[in-house]
C-alpha atoms as a PDB file:
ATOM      1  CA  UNK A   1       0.000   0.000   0.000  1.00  0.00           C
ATOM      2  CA  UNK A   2       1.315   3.615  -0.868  1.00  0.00           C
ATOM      3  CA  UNK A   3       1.260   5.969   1.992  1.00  0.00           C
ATOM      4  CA  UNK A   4      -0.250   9.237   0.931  1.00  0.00           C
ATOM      5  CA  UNK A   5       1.189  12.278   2.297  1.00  0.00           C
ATOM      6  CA  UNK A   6      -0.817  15.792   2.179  1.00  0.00           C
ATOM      7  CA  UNK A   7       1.287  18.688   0.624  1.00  0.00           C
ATOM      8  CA  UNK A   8       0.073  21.052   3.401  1.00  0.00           C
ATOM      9  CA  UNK A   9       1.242  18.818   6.244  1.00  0.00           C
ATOM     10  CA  UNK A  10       4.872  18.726   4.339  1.00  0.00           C
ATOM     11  CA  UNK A  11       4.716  22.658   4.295  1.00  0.00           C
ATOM     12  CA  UNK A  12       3.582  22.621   7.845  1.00  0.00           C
ATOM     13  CA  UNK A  13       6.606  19.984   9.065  1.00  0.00           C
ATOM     14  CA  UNK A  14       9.260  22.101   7.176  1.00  0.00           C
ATOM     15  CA  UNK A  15       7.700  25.057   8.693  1.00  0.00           C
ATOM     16  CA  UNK A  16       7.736  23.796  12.434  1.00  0.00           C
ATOM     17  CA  UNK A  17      11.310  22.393  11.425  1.00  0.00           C
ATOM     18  CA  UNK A  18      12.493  26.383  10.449  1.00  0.00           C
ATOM     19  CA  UNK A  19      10.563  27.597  13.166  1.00  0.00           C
ATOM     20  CA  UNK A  20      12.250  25.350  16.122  1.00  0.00           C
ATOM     21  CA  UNK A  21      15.372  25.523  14.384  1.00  0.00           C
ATOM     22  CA  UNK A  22      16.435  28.670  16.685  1.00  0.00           C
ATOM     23  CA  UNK A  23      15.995  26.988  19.586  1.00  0.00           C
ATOM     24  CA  UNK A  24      19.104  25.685  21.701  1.00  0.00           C
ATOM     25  CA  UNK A  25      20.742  22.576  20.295  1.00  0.00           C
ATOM     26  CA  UNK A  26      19.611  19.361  21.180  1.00  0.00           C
ATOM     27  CA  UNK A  27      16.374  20.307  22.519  1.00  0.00           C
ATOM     28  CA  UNK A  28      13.894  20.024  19.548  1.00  0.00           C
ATOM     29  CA  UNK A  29      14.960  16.683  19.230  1.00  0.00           C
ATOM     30  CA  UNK A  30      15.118  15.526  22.498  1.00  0.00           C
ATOM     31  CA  UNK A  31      11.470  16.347  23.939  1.00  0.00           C
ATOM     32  CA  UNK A  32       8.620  16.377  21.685  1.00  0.00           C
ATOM     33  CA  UNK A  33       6.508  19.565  21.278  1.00  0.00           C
ATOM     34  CA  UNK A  34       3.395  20.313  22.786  1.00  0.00           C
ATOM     35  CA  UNK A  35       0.868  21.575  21.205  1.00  0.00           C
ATOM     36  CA  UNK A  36      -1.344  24.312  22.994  1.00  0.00           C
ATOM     37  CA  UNK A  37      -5.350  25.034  20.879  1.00  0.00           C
ATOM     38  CA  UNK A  38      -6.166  28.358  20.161  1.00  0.00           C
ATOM     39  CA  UNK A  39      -6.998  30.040  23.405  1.00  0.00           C
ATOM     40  CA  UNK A  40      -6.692  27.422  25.668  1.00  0.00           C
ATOM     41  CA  UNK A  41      -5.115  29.013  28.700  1.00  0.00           C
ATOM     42  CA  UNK A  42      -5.191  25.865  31.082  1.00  0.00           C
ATOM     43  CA  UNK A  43      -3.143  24.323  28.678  1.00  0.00           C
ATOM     44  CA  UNK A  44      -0.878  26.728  27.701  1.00  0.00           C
ATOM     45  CA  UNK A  45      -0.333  26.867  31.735  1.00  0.00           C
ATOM     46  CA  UNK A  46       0.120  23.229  31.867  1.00  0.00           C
ATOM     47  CA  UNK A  47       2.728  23.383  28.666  1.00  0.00           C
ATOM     48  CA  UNK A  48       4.782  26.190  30.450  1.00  0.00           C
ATOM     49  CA  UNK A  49       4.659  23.893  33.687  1.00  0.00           C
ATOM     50  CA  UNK A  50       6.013  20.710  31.771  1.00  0.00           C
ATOM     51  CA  UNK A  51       8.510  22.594  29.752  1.00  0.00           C
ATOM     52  CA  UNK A  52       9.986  23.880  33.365  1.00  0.00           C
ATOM     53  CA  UNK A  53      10.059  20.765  34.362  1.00  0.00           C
ATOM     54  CA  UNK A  54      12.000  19.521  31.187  1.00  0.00           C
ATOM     55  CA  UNK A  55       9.125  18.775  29.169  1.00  0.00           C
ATOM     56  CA  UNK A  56       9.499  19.891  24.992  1.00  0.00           C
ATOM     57  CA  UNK A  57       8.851  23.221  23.205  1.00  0.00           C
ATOM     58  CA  UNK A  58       5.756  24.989  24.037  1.00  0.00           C
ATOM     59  CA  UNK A  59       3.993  25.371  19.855  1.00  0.00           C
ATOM     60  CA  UNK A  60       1.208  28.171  19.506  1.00  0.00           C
ATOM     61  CA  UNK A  61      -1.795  28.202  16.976  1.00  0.00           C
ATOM     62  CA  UNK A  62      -0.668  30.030  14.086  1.00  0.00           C
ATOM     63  CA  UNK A  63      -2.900  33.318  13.970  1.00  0.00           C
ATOM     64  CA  UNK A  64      -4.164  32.789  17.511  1.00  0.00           C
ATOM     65  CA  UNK A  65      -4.189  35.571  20.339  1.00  0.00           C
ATOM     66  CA  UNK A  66      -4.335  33.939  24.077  1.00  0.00           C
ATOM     67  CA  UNK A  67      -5.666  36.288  26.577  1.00  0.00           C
ATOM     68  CA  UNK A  68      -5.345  36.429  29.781  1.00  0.00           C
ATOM     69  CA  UNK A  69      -8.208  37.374  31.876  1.00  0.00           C
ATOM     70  CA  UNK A  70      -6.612  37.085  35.245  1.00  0.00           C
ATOM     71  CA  UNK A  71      -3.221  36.535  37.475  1.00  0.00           C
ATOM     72  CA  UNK A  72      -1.459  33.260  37.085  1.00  0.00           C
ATOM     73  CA  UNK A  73      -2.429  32.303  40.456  1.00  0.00           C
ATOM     74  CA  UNK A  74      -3.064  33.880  44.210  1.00  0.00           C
ATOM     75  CA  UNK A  75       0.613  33.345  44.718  1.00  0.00           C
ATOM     76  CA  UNK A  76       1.705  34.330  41.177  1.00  0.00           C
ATOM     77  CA  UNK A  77      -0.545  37.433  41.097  1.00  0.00           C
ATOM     78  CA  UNK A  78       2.377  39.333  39.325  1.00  0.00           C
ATOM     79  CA  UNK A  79       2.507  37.693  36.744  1.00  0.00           C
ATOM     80  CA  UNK A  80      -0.163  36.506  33.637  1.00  0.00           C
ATOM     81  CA  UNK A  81       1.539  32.458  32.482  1.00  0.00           C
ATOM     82  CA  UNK A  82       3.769  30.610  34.802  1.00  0.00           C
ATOM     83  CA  UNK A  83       6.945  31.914  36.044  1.00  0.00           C
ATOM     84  CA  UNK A  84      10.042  30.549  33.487  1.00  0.00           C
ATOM     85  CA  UNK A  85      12.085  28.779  36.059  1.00  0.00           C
ATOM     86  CA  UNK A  86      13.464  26.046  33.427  1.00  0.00           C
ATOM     87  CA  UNK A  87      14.706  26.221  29.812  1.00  0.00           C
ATOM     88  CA  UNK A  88      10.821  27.063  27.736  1.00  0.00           C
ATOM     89  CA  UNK A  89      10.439  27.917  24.224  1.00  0.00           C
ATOM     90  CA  UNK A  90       7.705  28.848  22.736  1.00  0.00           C
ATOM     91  CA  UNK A  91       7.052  29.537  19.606  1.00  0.00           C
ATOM     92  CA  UNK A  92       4.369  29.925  16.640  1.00  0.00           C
ATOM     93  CA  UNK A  93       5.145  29.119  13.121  1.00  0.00           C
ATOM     94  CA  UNK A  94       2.536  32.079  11.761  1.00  0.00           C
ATOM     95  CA  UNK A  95       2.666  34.174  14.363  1.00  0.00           C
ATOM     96  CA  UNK A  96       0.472  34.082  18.136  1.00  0.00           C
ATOM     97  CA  UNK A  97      -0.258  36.694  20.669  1.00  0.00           C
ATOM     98  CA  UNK A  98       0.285  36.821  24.364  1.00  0.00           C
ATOM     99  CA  UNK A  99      -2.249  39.334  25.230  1.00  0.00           C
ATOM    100  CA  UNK A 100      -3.617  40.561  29.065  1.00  0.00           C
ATOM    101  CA  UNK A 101      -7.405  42.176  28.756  1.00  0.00           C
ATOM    102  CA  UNK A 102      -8.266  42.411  32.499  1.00  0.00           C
ATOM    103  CA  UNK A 103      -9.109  45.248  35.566  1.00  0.00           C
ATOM    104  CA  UNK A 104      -6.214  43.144  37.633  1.00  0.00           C
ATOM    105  CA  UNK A 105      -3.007  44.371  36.746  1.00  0.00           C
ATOM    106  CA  UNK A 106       0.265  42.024  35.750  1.00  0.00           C
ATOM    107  CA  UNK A 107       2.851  41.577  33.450  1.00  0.00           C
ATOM    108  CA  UNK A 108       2.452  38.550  31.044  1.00  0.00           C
ATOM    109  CA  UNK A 109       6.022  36.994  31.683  1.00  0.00           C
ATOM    110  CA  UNK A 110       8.378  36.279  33.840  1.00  0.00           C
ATOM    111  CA  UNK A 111      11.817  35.072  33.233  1.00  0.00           C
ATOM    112  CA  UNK A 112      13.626  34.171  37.671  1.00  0.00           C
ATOM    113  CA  UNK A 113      16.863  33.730  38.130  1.00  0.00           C
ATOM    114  CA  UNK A 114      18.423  29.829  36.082  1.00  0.00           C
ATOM    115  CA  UNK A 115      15.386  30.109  33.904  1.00  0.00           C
ATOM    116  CA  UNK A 116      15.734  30.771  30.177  1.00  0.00           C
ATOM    117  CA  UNK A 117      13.212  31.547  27.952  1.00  0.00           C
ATOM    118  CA  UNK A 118      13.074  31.644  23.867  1.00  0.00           C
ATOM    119  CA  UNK A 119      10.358  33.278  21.983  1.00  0.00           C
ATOM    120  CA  UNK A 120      10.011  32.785  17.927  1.00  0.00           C
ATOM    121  CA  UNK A 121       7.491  34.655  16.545  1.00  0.00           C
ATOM    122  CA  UNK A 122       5.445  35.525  18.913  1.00  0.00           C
ATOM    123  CA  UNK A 123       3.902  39.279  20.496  1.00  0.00           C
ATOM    124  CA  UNK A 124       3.088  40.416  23.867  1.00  0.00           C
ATOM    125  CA  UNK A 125       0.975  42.839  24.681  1.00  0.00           C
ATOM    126  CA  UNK A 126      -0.612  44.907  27.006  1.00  0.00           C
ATOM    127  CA  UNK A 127       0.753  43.678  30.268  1.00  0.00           C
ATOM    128  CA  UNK A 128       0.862  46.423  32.917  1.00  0.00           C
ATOM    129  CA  UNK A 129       3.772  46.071  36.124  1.00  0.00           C
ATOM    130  CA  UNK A 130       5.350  48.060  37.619  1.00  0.00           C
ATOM    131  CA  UNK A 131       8.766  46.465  36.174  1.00  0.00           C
ATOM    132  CA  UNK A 132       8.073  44.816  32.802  1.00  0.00           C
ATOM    133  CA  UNK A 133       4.654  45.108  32.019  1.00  0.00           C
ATOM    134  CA  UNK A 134       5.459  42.762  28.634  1.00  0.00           C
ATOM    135  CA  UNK A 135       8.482  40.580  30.156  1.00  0.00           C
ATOM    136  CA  UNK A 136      10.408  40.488  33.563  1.00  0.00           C
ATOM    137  CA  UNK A 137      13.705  39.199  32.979  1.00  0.00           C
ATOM    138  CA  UNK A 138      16.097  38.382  35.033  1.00  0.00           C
ATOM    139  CA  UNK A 139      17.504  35.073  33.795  1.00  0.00           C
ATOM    140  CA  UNK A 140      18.363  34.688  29.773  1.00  0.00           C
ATOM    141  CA  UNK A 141      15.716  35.620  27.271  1.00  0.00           C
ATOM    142  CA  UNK A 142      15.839  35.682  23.212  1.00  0.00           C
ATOM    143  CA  UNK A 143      13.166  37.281  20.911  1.00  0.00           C
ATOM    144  CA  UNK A 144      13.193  35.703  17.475  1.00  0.00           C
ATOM    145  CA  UNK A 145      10.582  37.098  15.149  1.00  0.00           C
ATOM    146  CA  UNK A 146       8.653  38.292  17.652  1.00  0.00           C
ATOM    147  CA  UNK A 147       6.953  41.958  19.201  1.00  0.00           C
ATOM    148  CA  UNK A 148       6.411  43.243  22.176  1.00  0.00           C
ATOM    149  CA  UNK A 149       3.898  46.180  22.108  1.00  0.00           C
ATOM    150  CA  UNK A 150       1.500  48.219  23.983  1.00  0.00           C
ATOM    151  CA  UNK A 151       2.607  47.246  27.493  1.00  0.00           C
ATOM    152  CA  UNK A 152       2.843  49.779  30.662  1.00  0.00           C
ATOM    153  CA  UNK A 153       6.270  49.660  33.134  1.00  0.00           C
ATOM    154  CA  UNK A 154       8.836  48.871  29.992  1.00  0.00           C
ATOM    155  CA  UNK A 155       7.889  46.164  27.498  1.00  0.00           C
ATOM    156  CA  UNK A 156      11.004  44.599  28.456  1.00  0.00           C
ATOM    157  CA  UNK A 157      12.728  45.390  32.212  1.00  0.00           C
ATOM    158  CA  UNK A 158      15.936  43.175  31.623  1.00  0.00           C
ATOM    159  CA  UNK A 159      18.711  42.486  34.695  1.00  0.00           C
ATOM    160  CA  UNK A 160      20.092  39.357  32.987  1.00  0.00           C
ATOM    161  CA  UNK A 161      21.293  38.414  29.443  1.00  0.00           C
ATOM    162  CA  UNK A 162      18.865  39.263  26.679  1.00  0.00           C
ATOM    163  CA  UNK A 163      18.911  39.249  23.105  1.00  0.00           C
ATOM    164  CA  UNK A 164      16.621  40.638  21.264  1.00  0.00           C
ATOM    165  CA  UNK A 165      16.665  39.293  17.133  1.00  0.00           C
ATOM    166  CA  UNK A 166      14.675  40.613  14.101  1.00  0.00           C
ATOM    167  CA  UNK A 167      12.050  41.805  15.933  1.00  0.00           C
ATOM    168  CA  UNK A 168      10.299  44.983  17.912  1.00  0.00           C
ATOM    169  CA  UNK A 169       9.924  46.504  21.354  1.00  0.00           C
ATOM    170  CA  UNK A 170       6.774  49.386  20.215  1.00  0.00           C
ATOM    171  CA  UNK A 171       4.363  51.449  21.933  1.00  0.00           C
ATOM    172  CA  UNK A 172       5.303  50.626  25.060  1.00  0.00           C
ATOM    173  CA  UNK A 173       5.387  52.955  28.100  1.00  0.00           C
ATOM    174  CA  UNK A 174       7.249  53.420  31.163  1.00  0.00           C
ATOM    175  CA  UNK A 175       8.135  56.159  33.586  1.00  0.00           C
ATOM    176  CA  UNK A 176      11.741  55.493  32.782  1.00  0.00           C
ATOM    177  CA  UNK A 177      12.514  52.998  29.790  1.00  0.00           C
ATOM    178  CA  UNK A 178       9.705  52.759  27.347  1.00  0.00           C
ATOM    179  CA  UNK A 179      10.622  50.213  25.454  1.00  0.00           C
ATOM    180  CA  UNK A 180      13.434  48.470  27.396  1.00  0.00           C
ATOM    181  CA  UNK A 181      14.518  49.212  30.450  1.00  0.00           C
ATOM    182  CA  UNK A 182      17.993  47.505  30.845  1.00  0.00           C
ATOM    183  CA  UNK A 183      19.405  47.511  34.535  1.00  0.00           C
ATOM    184  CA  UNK A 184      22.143  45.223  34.680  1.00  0.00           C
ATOM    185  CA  UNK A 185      23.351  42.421  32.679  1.00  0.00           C
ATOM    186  CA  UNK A 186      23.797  42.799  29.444  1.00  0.00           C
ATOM    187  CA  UNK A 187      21.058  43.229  26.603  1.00  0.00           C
ATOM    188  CA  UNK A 188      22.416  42.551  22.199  1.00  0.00           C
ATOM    189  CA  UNK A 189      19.569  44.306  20.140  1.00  0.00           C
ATOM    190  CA  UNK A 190      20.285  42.790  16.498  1.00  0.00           C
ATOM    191  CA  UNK A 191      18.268  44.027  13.427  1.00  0.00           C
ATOM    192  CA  UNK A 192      15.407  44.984  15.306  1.00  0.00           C
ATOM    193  CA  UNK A 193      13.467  48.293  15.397  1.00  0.00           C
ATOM    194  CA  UNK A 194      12.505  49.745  18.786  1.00  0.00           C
ATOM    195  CA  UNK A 195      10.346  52.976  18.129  1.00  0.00           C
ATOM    196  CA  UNK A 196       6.602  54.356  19.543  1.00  0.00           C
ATOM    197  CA  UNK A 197       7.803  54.326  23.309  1.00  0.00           C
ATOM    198  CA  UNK A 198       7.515  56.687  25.809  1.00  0.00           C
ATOM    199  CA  UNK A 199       8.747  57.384  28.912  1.00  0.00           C
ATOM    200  CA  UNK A 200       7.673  60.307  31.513  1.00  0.00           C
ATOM    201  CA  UNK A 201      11.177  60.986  32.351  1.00  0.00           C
ATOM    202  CA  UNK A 202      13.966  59.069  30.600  1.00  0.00           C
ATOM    203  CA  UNK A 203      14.954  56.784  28.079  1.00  0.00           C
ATOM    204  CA  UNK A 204      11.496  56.560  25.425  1.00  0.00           C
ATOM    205  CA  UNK A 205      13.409  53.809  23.854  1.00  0.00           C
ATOM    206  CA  UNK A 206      15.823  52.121  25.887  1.00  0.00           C
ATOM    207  CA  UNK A 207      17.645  53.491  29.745  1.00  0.00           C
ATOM    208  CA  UNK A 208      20.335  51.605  29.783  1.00  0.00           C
ATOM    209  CA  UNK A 209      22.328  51.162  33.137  1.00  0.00           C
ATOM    210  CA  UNK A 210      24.749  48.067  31.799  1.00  0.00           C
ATOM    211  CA  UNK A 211      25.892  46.667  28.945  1.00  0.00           C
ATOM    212  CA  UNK A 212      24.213  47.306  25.788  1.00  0.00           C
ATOM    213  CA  UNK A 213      24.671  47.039  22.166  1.00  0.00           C
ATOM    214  CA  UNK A 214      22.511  48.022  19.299  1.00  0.00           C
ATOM    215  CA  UNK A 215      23.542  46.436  15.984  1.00  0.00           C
ATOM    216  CA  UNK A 216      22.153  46.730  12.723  1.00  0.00           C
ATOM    217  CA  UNK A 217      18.795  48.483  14.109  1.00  0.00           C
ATOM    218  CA  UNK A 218      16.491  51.461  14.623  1.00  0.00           C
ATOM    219  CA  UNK A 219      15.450  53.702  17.428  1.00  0.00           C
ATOM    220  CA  UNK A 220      12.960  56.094  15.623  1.00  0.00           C
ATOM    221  CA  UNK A 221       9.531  57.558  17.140  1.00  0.00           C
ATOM    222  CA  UNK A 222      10.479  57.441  20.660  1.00  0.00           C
ATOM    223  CA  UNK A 223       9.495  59.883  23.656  1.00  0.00           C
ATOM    224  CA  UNK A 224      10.697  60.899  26.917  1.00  0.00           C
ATOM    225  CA  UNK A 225      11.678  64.024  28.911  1.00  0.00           C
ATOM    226  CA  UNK A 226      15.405  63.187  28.271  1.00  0.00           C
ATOM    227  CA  UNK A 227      16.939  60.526  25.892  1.00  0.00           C
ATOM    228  CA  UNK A 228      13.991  60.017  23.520  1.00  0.00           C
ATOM    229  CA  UNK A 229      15.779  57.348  22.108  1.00  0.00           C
ATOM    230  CA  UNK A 230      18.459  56.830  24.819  1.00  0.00           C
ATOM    231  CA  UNK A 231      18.927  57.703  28.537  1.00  0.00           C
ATOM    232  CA  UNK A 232      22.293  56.209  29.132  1.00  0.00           C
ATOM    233  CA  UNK A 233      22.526  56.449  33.190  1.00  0.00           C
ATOM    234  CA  UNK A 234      25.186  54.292  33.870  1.00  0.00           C
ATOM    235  CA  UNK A 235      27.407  51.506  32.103  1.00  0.00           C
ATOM    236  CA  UNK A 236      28.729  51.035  27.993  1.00  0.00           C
ATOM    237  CA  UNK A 237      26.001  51.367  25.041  1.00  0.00           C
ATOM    238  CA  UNK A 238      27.260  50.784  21.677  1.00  0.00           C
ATOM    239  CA  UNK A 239      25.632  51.623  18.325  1.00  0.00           C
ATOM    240  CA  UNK A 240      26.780  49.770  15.132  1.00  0.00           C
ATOM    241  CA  UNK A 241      25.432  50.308  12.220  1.00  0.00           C
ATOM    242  CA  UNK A 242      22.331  51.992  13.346  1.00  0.00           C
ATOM    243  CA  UNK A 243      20.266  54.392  13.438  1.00  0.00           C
ATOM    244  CA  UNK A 244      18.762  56.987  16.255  1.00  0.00           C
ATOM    245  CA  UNK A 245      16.642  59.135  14.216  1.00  0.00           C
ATOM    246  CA  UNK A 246      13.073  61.245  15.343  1.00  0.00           C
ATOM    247  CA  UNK A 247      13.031  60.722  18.764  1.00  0.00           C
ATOM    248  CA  UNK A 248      11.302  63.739  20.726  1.00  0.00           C
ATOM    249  CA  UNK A 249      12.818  65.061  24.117  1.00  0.00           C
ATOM    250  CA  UNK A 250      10.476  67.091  26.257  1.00  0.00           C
ATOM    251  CA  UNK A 251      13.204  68.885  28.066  1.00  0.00           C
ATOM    252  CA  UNK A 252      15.190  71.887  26.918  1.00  0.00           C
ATOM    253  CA  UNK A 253      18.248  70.721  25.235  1.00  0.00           C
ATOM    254  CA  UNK A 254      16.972  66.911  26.384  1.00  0.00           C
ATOM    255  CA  UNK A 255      18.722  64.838  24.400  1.00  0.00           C
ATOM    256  CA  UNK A 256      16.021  63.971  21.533  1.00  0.00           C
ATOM    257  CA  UNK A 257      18.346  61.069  19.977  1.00  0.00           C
ATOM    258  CA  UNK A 258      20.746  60.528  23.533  1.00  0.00           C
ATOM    259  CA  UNK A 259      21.161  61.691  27.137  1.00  0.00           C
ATOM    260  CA  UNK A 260      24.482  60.375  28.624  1.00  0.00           C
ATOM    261  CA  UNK A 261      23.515  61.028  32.316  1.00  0.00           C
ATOM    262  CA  UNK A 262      26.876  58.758  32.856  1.00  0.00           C
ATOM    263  CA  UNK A 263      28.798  55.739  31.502  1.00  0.00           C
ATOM    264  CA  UNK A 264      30.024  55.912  28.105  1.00  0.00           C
ATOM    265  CA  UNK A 265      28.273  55.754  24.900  1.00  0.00           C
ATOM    266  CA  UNK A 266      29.680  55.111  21.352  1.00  0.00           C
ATOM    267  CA  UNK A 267      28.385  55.082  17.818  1.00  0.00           C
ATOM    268  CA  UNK A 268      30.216  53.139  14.947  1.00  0.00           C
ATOM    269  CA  UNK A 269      29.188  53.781  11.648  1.00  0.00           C
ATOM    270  CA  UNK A 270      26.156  54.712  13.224  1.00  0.00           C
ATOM    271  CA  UNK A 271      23.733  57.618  12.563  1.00  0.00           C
ATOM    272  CA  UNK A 272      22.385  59.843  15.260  1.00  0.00           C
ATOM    273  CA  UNK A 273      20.334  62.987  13.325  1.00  0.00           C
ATOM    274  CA  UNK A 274      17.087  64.242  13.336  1.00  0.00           C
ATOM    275  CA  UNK A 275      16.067  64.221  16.993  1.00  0.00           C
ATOM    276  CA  UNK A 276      14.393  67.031  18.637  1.00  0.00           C
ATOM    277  CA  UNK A 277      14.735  69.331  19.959  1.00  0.00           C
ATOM    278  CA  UNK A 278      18.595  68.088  19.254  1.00  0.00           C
ATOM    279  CA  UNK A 279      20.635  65.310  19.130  1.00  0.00           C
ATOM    280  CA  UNK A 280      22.443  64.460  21.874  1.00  0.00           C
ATOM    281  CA  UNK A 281      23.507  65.759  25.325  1.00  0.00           C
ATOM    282  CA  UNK A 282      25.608  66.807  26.927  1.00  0.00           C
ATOM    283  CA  UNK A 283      27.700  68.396  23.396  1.00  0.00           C
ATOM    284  CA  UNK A 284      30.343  66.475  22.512  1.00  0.00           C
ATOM    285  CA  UNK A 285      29.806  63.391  24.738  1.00  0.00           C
ATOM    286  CA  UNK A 286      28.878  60.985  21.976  1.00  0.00           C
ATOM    287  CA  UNK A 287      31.794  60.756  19.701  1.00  0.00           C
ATOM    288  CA  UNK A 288      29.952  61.503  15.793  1.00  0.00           C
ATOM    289  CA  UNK A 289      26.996  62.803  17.198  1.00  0.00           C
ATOM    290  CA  UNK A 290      26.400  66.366  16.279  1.00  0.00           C
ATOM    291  CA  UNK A 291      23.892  69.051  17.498  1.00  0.00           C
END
């Protein structure tokens, strides 16, 4: 008997097989996926639990926005899905959302300390915290693919190793860091585009108070009474190859592109112009930045 194979399922398998292919070595293979419906929170729970526990990648419904209504539990009220305490990846091979539409207020992940989490193609949105309304990380995350948008508190508040690949930190909001509040650690933003945010006092893109370095990307629409694009308190950020262009500071002489409140901040082949009301501050301290 010939077995009959469908040409969509082969499209889907090679799809899955690019999609998972980002994900650390060894681990696609060893643990088989899991599968979570459209909109099925319980199990998306339960996948997250496994997958902490050593169970396989965590696969969304292409297309498919998961809301969360309330807290993860009593205990976990700070948080939407299950704390990342293991090595999780989820992923969606056409795109999913993470999404929060409640009156209780929490972020919609949560990365502790020895937990590592890997996101391909997915968004989050609209968390609310008072550190990382999108993601809380303080243990390794990487963004393939993916967006995080229209969260309040930072879409990102990072104090461990993040990377952040092809994809977007937008329209978030924060009283300092917008889009990506970096404390400590270190965070690699690699041809991504981070642009919308806003902060009430600094850093509408990024604050950076650590090691930071912007490759190949965008900071462009951002907001802030200093550093629309960049408050640099403290630590080393790095441009190369990118661009810091139509950010808006508030402030008198604010910084529209970059503040450097302190630490150092350097741009390589990098181009820092039309910020308002100028480009960076104080005069002089960015080497190439003019104005």
């Amino acid at each position: 008997m010939k077995a009959t194979i469908r040409r969509g399922g082969i499209a889907a398998a090679a799809g899955l097989g690019l999609c998972l292919a980002l994900l650390p070595a060894g681990q696609t293979q060893a643990r088989d996926r899991v599968y979570v419906p459209c909109g099925n929170i319980a199990a998306l729970k339960a996948a997250i639990t496994s997958a902490n526990a050593g169970g396989g990648p965590v696969l969304l419904a292409s297309g498919c926005t998961y809301t969360l209504t309330a807290p993860d539990t009593p205990a976990n009220a700070d948080d939407g899905l299950p704390e990342i305490t293991g090595n999780v990846q989820i992923a969606s091979l056409g795109g999913a959302t993470l999404q929060r539409s409640s009156t209780d207020t929490f972020r919609i992940l949560s990365v502790v300390p020895g937990g590592s989490l890997t996101l391909n193609r997915i968004t989050v949105r609209g968390g609310e915290a008072a550190q990382g309304g999108g993601i809380h990380n303080a243990g390794r995350l990487a963004l393939h693919r993916s967006t995080v948008r229209d969260n309040t508190g930072s879409g990102i508040h990072n104090s461990g190793v993040l990377g952040i690949y092809n994809s977007a930190l937008r329209d978030n909001s924060a009283s300092s860091g917008g889009g990506l509040a970096n404390v400590a650690g270190s965070a690699t933003v690699n041809s991504s585009r981070i642009h919308g945010n806003f902060a009430t006092s600094g850093g509408g893109g990024i604050v950076n108070a650590a090691t930071l370095r912007v490759r190949g990307s965008s900071l462009y629409a951002n907001r802030a009474e200093q550093g629309g694009g960049l408050f640099n308190r403290a630590g080393t950020a790095v441009f190369f190859r990118s661009t810091v262009r139509g950010n808006t500071a508030t402030a008198p002489a604010g910084g529209g592109g970059v503040y450097e409140a302190g630490g150092t901040v350097a741009a390589l082949g990098s181009a820092i112009t039309g910020n308002a009301p100028n480009n960076c501050t104080p005069l002089g301290g960015v080497p190439g930045c003019v104005g």
